[in-house]
Amino acid sequence: MNHPNNLGLELHTLVSRLERAGDRILRADHGMSYRRFMVLVMVGELKACTQRALADSLAVTEPSISRMIAALAGTGLLTVTPDPAGGNRRRIALTDAGRELVERAGTELIGRLTELVESSGVPFDTYLAHTRRLNAALGGG
Amino acid sequence: MNHPNNLGLELHTLVSRLERAGDRILRADHGMSYRRFMVLVMVGELKACTQRALADSLAVTEPSISRMIAALAGTGLLTVTPDPAGGNRRRIALTDAGRELVERAGTELIGRLTELVESSGVPFDTYLAHTRRLNAALGGG
DNA sequence: TGTCCTAACTTAGGGCTCTAAGATATTGCC
DNA sequence: GGCAATATCTTAGAGCCCTAAGTTAGGACA
């Protein structure tokens, strides 16, 4: 139950539990998986959102995003259009329904997590800052 | 590239990058995936190691562990025997080869991660303690 | 115009995860 | 003994991720 000095294992189990919990909430309330929801959130945050940019931002590969977008394209939550700037690119954007879902479910999830963190006694801002810094050190922009 | 206030997303990308990096190292040096290696590490740490205990400790489900053990059973790195205490249980244990692999590769991985964390300016012990506390708050023992 | 190069996206195959449902073994109670 | 309850493990089917290899679009240059 306790991994003596193994931060990697500890982070794995933490994220695993967090995402399982988030997945259950999203499936029950919005009929959507946690992974797909993360894609929607990121589409809402990126300025010029291409599949390549999504893959970088979520730290997954292009094929993964390619399939996710294909699966999400039929839901009416986002639109896929050739990039007006040219090139072999797709421009991804949220529809009104997508924006509304991200807004509602996103604030709920973030709220629950923030609450959990603070009730555990871990200082939210410090932990978030540390996590961000580690992410940056690992090549994340 | 930056998720405004979203700790969940930040943790996801961090773990994703960490595990991809670890996976590459393990595959190159020891011909083994990161997931399977985590199982071996945990088998080495648990006193009375059943599949159920492994699933709890790694925050995955019993079917996942069932398949992992089936896949690992043929490698000579661990042994599976009926639990001497009775019940429908398997007792999982490392062989000498398994113990040696966990020892060598484990210290290497932990060393690299520790180095990375400290070079990023994040205080290792604090971050580990926070992560542990969050894990405990999420029902992890 | 034609060829090469690069970047973005897609396809194919395999690994690991989940949920749901089935099989197996022990305990408790009649 | 026999039967139900409980815990553990397994099987089946589907989702998402990865690597490797193929496709498509635009830019550079002769």
CSV table of C-alpha atoms (C1' of nucleotides) in Angstrom, one decimal:
chain,number,residue,atom,x,y,z
A,1,MET,CA,0.0,0.0,0.0
A,2,ASN,CA,2.9,2.4,0.5
A,3,HIS,CA,5.6,2.7,-2.1
A,4,PRO,CA,8.7,3.5,-0.1
A,5,ASN,CA,10.2,6.3,-2.1
A,6,ASN,CA,8.6,5.9,-5.4
A,7,LEU,CA,7.2,9.1,-6.6
A,8,GLY,CA,6.4,7.6,-10.0
A,9,LEU,CA,4.2,4.9,-8.6
A,10,GLU,CA,2.5,7.3,-6.2
A,11,LEU,CA,1.7,9.7,-9.1
A,12,HIS,CA,0.4,6.8,-11.2
A,13,THR,CA,-2.0,5.6,-8.5
A,14,LEU,CA,-3.2,9.2,-7.8
A,15,VAL,CA,-4.0,9.9,-11.4
A,16,SER,CA,-5.5,6.6,-11.9
A,17,ARG,CA,-7.9,7.1,-9.0
A,18,LEU,CA,-8.7,10.7,-10.0
A,19,GLU,CA,-9.5,9.8,-13.6
A,20,ARG,CA,-11.6,6.8,-12.6
A,21,ALA,CA,-13.6,9.1,-10.3
A,22,GLY,CA,-13.9,11.8,-13.0
A,23,ASP,CA,-14.9,9.2,-15.6
A,24,ARG,CA,-17.8,8.0,-13.4
A,25,ILE,CA,-19.1,11.4,-12.9
A,26,LEU,CA,-18.9,12.4,-16.6
A,27,ARG,CA,-20.5,9.2,-17.8
A,28,ALA,CA,-23.3,9.4,-15.3
A,29,ASP,CA,-24.1,13.1,-15.8
A,30,HIS,CA,-23.1,13.7,-19.4
A,31,GLY,CA,-22.6,10.3,-21.2
A,32,MET,CA,-19.0,11.0,-21.9
A,33,SER,CA,-15.6,9.6,-21.0
A,34,TYR,CA,-12.9,11.5,-19.1
A,35,ARG,CA,-10.5,11.2,-22.0
A,36,ARG,CA,-12.9,12.7,-24.5
A,37,PHE,CA,-13.8,15.5,-22.1
A,38,MET,CA,-10.2,16.4,-21.7
A,39,VAL,CA,-10.0,16.8,-25.5
A,40,LEU,CA,-13.0,19.1,-25.4
A,41,VAL,CA,-11.5,21.2,-22.6
A,42,MET,CA,-8.3,21.6,-24.5
A,43,VAL,CA,-10.1,22.5,-27.8
A,44,GLY,CA,-11.7,25.3,-25.8
A,45,GLU,CA,-8.4,26.6,-24.5
A,46,LEU,CA,-6.2,26.6,-27.6
A,47,LYS,CA,-6.2,29.6,-29.9
A,48,ALA,CA,-5.4,28.0,-33.2
A,49,CYS,CA,-6.5,24.4,-32.5
A,50,THR,CA,-5.1,21.8,-34.8
A,51,GLN,CA,-4.8,18.1,-34.1
A,52,ARG,CA,-1.1,18.5,-33.8
A,53,ALA,CA,-1.5,21.2,-31.2
A,54,LEU,CA,-4.0,19.1,-29.2
A,55,ALA,CA,-1.6,16.1,-29.2
A,56,ASP,CA,1.2,18.3,-27.8
A,57,SER,CA,-1.0,19.9,-25.2
A,58,LEU,CA,-2.4,16.7,-23.9
A,59,ALA,CA,0.8,14.8,-24.1
A,60,VAL,CA,-0.6,12.1,-26.4
A,61,THR,CA,0.3,11.1,-29.9
A,62,GLU,CA,-1.2,12.3,-33.2
A,63,PRO,CA,-2.9,9.0,-33.9
A,64,SER,CA,-4.7,9.1,-30.6
A,65,ILE,CA,-6.1,12.6,-31.3
A,66,SER,CA,-6.9,11.6,-34.9
A,67,ARG,CA,-9.2,8.8,-33.6
A,68,MET,CA,-10.6,10.9,-30.8
A,69,ILE,CA,-11.6,13.7,-33.2
A,70,ALA,CA,-13.1,11.2,-35.6
A,71,ALA,CA,-15.2,9.8,-32.7
A,72,LEU,CA,-16.2,13.2,-31.4
A,73,ALA,CA,-16.9,14.8,-34.8
A,74,GLY,CA,-20.3,13.1,-34.9
A,75,THR,CA,-21.5,14.4,-31.5
A,76,GLY,CA,-22.2,18.0,-32.5
A,77,LEU,CA,-19.9,19.2,-29.7
A,78,LEU,CA,-17.1,20.3,-32.1
A,79,THR,CA,-16.5,21.2,-35.7
A,80,VAL,CA,-13.7,20.1,-38.0
A,81,THR,CA,-12.8,22.3,-40.9
A,82,PRO,CA,-9.7,22.6,-43.2
A,83,ASP,CA,-7.4,25.2,-41.8
A,84,PRO,CA,-8.0,28.5,-43.7
A,85,ALA,CA,-4.3,29.2,-43.4
A,86,GLY,CA,-3.7,26.2,-45.8
A,87,GLY,CA,-1.5,23.2,-45.3
A,88,ASN,CA,-2.7,19.7,-44.4
A,89,ARG,CA,-4.4,20.8,-41.2
A,90,ARG,CA,-7.8,20.6,-39.6
A,91,ARG,CA,-9.0,23.5,-37.5
A,92,ILE,CA,-11.0,22.2,-34.5
A,93,ALA,CA,-13.5,24.4,-32.7
A,94,LEU,CA,-16.2,23.9,-30.1
A,95,THR,CA,-19.8,24.4,-31.0
A,96,ASP,CA,-22.1,26.2,-28.7
A,97,ALA,CA,-23.2,22.9,-27.2
A,98,GLY,CA,-19.6,21.9,-26.7
A,99,ARG,CA,-18.7,25.2,-25.0
A,100,GLU,CA,-21.7,24.9,-22.7
A,101,LEU,CA,-20.8,21.3,-21.8
A,102,VAL,CA,-17.2,22.2,-21.1
A,103,GLU,CA,-18.3,25.1,-19.0
A,104,ARG,CA,-20.8,23.2,-16.8
A,105,ALA,CA,-19.0,19.9,-16.4
A,106,GLY,CA,-15.6,21.5,-16.2
A,107,THR,CA,-16.4,23.8,-13.3
A,108,GLU,CA,-18.0,20.9,-11.5
A,109,LEU,CA,-15.0,18.7,-11.8
A,110,ILE,CA,-12.5,21.4,-11.0
A,111,GLY,CA,-14.6,22.3,-8.0
A,112,ARG,CA,-14.8,18.8,-6.7
A,113,LEU,CA,-11.1,18.3,-7.1
A,114,THR,CA,-10.2,21.6,-5.4
A,115,GLU,CA,-12.4,20.7,-2.5
A,116,LEU,CA,-10.8,17.3,-2.2
A,117,VAL,CA,-7.3,18.7,-2.2
A,118,GLU,CA,-8.1,21.3,0.4
A,119,SER,CA,-9.9,18.9,2.6
A,120,SER,CA,-6.8,16.7,2.6
A,121,GLY,CA,-4.6,19.5,3.9
A,122,VAL,CA,-2.5,19.8,0.8
A,123,PRO,CA,-2.0,23.4,-0.3
A,124,PHE,CA,-3.7,23.6,-3.7
A,125,ASP,CA,-1.7,26.4,-5.2
A,126,THR,CA,1.7,25.0,-4.1
A,127,TYR,CA,0.9,21.6,-5.4
A,128,LEU,CA,-0.4,23.0,-8.7
A,129,ALA,CA,2.7,25.1,-9.1
A,130,HIS,CA,5.0,22.2,-8.4
A,131,THR,CA,3.1,20.0,-10.9
A,132,ARG,CA,3.4,22.7,-13.5
A,133,ARG,CA,7.0,23.1,-13.0
A,134,LEU,CA,7.7,19.3,-13.3
A,135,ASN,CA,5.6,19.3,-16.5
A,136,ALA,CA,7.7,22.1,-17.9
A,137,ALA,CA,10.9,20.3,-16.9
A,138,LEU,CA,9.7,17.2,-18.9
A,139,GLY,CA,9.5,19.2,-22.1
A,140,GLY,CA,5.9,20.3,-21.8
A,141,GLY,CA,5.5,23.9,-23.1
B,1,MET,CA,-0.1,24.6,-23.4
B,2,ASN,CA,-1.2,25.9,-19.9
B,3,HIS,CA,-4.3,24.8,-18.3
B,4,PRO,CA,-5.5,27.8,-16.4
B,5,ASN,CA,-6.5,26.2,-13.1
B,6,ASN,CA,-6.9,22.6,-14.0
B,7,LEU,CA,-4.8,20.4,-11.7
B,8,GLY,CA,-6.4,17.3,-13.1
B,9,LEU,CA,-5.2,18.0,-16.6
B,10,GLU,CA,-1.8,19.1,-15.4
B,11,LEU,CA,-1.4,15.8,-13.5
B,12,HIS,CA,-2.6,13.8,-16.5
B,13,THR,CA,0.0,15.3,-18.8
B,14,LEU,CA,2.8,15.0,-16.2
B,15,VAL,CA,2.1,11.3,-15.6
B,16,SER,CA,1.7,10.7,-19.3
B,17,ARG,CA,5.1,12.1,-20.0
B,18,LEU,CA,6.7,10.4,-17.1
B,19,GLU,CA,5.4,7.0,-18.0
B,20,ARG,CA,6.3,7.4,-21.7
B,21,ALA,CA,9.8,8.2,-20.7
B,22,GLY,CA,10.0,5.3,-18.3
B,23,ASP,CA,8.5,3.0,-20.9
B,24,ARG,CA,11.2,3.9,-23.4
B,25,ILE,CA,14.0,3.3,-20.9
B,26,LEU,CA,12.6,-0.1,-19.7
B,27,ARG,CA,11.9,-1.3,-23.2
B,28,ALA,CA,15.3,-0.4,-24.4
B,29,ASP,CA,17.3,-1.7,-21.5
B,30,HIS,CA,15.1,-4.6,-20.2
B,31,GLY,CA,12.6,-5.4,-22.9
B,32,MET,CA,9.6,-4.7,-20.6
B,33,SER,CA,6.8,-2.2,-20.5
B,34,TYR,CA,6.4,0.3,-17.7
B,35,ARG,CA,3.0,-1.2,-16.7
B,36,ARG,CA,4.4,-4.7,-16.3
B,37,PHE,CA,7.4,-3.3,-14.4
B,38,MET,CA,5.1,-1.5,-11.9
B,39,VAL,CA,3.5,-4.9,-11.2
B,40,LEU,CA,6.8,-6.5,-10.5
B,41,VAL,CA,7.8,-3.7,-8.2
B,42,MET,CA,4.6,-4.0,-6.2
B,43,VAL,CA,4.9,-7.8,-6.0
B,44,GLY,CA,8.3,-7.2,-4.4
B,45,GLU,CA,6.8,-4.8,-1.8
B,46,LEU,CA,3.7,-6.6,-0.7
B,47,LYS,CA,4.0,-9.1,2.1
B,48,ALA,CA,1.1,-11.5,1.3
B,49,CYS,CA,0.8,-10.7,-2.4
B,50,THR,CA,-2.5,-11.8,-4.0
B,51,GLN,CA,-3.9,-10.5,-7.2
B,52,ARG,CA,-6.6,-8.7,-5.2
B,53,ALA,CA,-3.9,-6.9,-3.1
B,54,LEU,CA,-2.0,-6.0,-6.3
B,55,ALA,CA,-5.1,-4.5,-7.8
B,56,ASP,CA,-5.8,-2.4,-4.8
B,57,SER,CA,-2.2,-1.2,-4.4
B,58,LEU,CA,-1.8,-0.2,-8.1
B,59,ALA,CA,-5.3,1.3,-8.3
B,60,VAL,CA,-6.3,-1.0,-11.2
B,61,THR,CA,-9.1,-3.6,-11.4
B,62,GLU,CA,-8.8,-7.3,-10.8
B,63,PRO,CA,-9.3,-8.2,-14.5
B,64,SER,CA,-6.3,-6.1,-15.4
B,65,ILE,CA,-4.1,-7.8,-12.9
B,66,SER,CA,-5.4,-11.1,-13.9
B,67,ARG,CA,-4.2,-10.5,-17.5
B,68,MET,CA,-1.0,-9.0,-16.4
B,69,ILE,CA,-0.1,-11.9,-14.2
B,70,ALA,CA,-1.0,-14.4,-17.0
B,71,ALA,CA,1.3,-12.5,-19.3
B,72,LEU,CA,4.1,-12.3,-16.8
B,73,ALA,CA,3.8,-15.9,-15.6
B,74,GLY,CA,5.8,-17.2,-18.5
B,75,THR,CA,8.7,-14.8,-18.2
B,76,GLY,CA,10.4,-16.5,-15.2
B,77,LEU,CA,10.3,-13.3,-13.3
B,78,LEU,CA,7.6,-14.3,-10.9
B,79,THR,CA,5.8,-17.4,-9.6
B,80,VAL,CA,2.1,-18.1,-9.1
B,81,THR,CA,1.0,-20.7,-6.6
B,82,PRO,CA,-2.3,-21.4,-4.8
B,83,ASP,CA,-2.4,-19.5,-1.5
B,84,PRO,CA,-1.2,-21.9,1.3
B,85,ALA,CA,-3.7,-20.2,3.6
B,86,GLY,CA,-6.6,-21.6,1.4
B,87,GLY,CA,-9.3,-19.7,-0.5
B,88,ASN,CA,-9.6,-19.0,-4.2
B,89,ARG,CA,-6.3,-17.1,-4.1
B,90,ARG,CA,-3.0,-17.0,-5.9
B,91,ARG,CA,0.1,-16.2,-4.1
B,92,ILE,CA,2.4,-14.1,-6.3
B,93,ALA,CA,6.2,-13.9,-5.6
B,94,LEU,CA,9.3,-12.7,-7.4
B,95,THR,CA,11.9,-15.2,-8.6
B,96,ASP,CA,15.6,-14.3,-8.1
B,97,ALA,CA,15.7,-13.0,-11.6
B,98,GLY,CA,12.6,-10.9,-10.9
B,99,ARG,CA,14.1,-9.5,-7.7
B,100,GLU,CA,17.3,-8.7,-9.5
B,101,LEU,CA,15.5,-6.9,-12.3
B,102,VAL,CA,13.4,-4.8,-9.9
B,103,GLU,CA,16.5,-3.9,-8.0
B,104,ARG,CA,18.5,-2.8,-10.9
B,105,ALA,CA,15.9,-1.1,-13.1
B,106,GLY,CA,14.0,0.3,-10.1
B,107,THR,CA,16.9,2.2,-8.6
B,108,GLU,CA,17.8,3.5,-12.0
B,109,LEU,CA,14.3,4.8,-12.7
B,110,ILE,CA,13.9,6.3,-9.2
B,111,GLY,CA,17.3,7.9,-9.6
B,112,ARG,CA,16.5,9.5,-12.8
B,113,LEU,CA,13.2,10.8,-11.6
B,114,THR,CA,14.7,12.2,-8.4
B,115,GLU,CA,17.4,13.9,-10.4
B,116,LEU,CA,14.8,15.4,-12.7
B,117,VAL,CA,12.6,16.7,-9.9
B,118,GLU,CA,15.5,18.3,-8.1
B,119,SER,CA,16.9,19.9,-11.2
B,120,SER,CA,13.5,21.5,-11.8
B,121,GLY,CA,13.6,23.2,-8.4
B,122,VAL,CA,10.6,21.3,-6.9
B,123,PRO,CA,11.4,20.0,-3.4
B,124,PHE,CA,11.2,16.3,-3.8
B,125,ASP,CA,10.2,15.3,-0.3
B,126,THR,CA,7.4,17.9,-0.1
B,127,TYR,CA,6.0,16.9,-3.4
B,128,LEU,CA,6.1,13.2,-2.6
B,129,ALA,CA,4.4,13.9,0.8
B,130,HIS,CA,1.7,15.9,-0.9
B,131,THR,CA,1.1,13.3,-3.5
B,132,ARG,CA,0.9,10.6,-0.8
B,133,ARG,CA,-1.6,12.6,1.2
B,134,LEU,CA,-3.9,13.1,-1.9
B,135,ASN,CA,-3.7,9.4,-2.6
B,136,ALA,CA,-4.8,8.6,0.9
B,137,ALA,CA,-7.6,11.1,0.7
B,138,LEU,CA,-8.9,9.3,-2.5
B,139,GLY,CA,-9.3,6.1,-0.6
B,140,GLY,CA,-5.9,4.7,-1.2
B,141,GLY,CA,-4.5,2.8,1.8
C,1,DT,C1',7.3,22.1,-64.4
C,2,DG,C1',9.4,18.5,-61.7
C,3,DT,C1',11.6,16.8,-57.6
C,4,DC,C1',12.7,16.9,-52.8
C,5,DC,C1',11.7,18.0,-48.1
C,6,DT,C1',8.9,18.8,-44.2
C,7,DA,C1',4.7,18.9,-41.4
C,8,DA,C1',0.1,17.2,-40.4
C,9,DC,C1',-3.0,13.6,-40.6
C,10,DT,C1',-4.5,8.5,-41.2
C,11,DT,C1',-4.2,3.4,-41.0
C,12,DA,C1',-2.8,-1.0,-39.0
C,13,DG,C1',-1.6,-3.9,-35.3
C,14,DG,C1',-0.9,-4.7,-30.6
C,15,DG,C1',-0.9,-3.6,-25.4
C,16,DC,C1',-3.4,-2.3,-21.2
C,17,DT,C1',-7.6,-0.6,-19.1
C,18,DC,C1',-12.4,-0.7,-17.9
C,19,DT,C1',-17.3,-2.7,-16.9
C,20,DA,C1',-20.3,-6.7,-16.8
C,21,DA,C1',-20.9,-11.3,-16.1
C,22,DG,C1',-19.3,-16.1,-15.1
C,23,DA,C1',-16.5,-19.6,-12.5
C,24,DT,C1',-14.2,-21.3,-8.2
C,25,DA,C1',-13.3,-22.0,-3.3
C,26,DT,C1',-14.2,-21.1,1.6
C,27,DT,C1',-17.4,-20.0,5.5
C,28,DG,C1',-21.6,-20.1,8.0
C,29,DC,C1',-25.9,-21.9,9.0
C,30,DC,C1',-29.7,-25.1,8.6
D,1,DG,C1',-24.6,-33.4,4.4
D,2,DG,C1',-26.5,-29.5,1.7
D,3,DC,C1',-27.3,-24.6,0.5
D,4,DA,C1',-26.6,-19.7,0.4
D,5,DA,C1',-23.3,-15.8,1.0
D,6,DT,C1',-18.9,-13.8,0.3
D,7,DA,C1',-14.4,-13.2,-1.7
D,8,DT,C1',-11.2,-14.0,-5.5
D,9,DC,C1',-10.1,-14.9,-9.9
D,10,DT,C1',-11.3,-15.3,-15.1
D,11,DT,C1',-13.6,-14.4,-19.5
D,12,DA,C1',-15.8,-11.3,-23.0
D,13,DG,C1',-16.3,-7.1,-25.4
D,14,DA,C1',-15.2,-2.4,-26.1
D,15,DG,C1',-12.3,2.1,-25.4
D,16,DC,C1',-8.0,4.5,-25.7
D,17,DC,C1',-3.0,4.6,-26.1
D,18,DC,C1',1.3,3.5,-28.4
D,19,DT,C1',4.7,2.6,-32.4
D,20,DA,C1',5.5,2.0,-37.3
D,21,DA,C1',4.4,3.0,-41.7
D,22,DG,C1',1.5,5.3,-45.3
D,23,DT,C1',-0.9,9.5,-47.3
D,24,DT,C1',-1.6,14.4,-48.3
D,25,DA,C1',-0.6,19.4,-48.8
D,26,DG,C1',2.5,23.2,-49.3
D,27,DG,C1',7.4,25.3,-49.8
D,28,DA,C1',12.2,25.5,-51.8
D,29,DC,C1',14.8,25.2,-55.7
D,30,DA,C1',16.7,23.9,-60.1
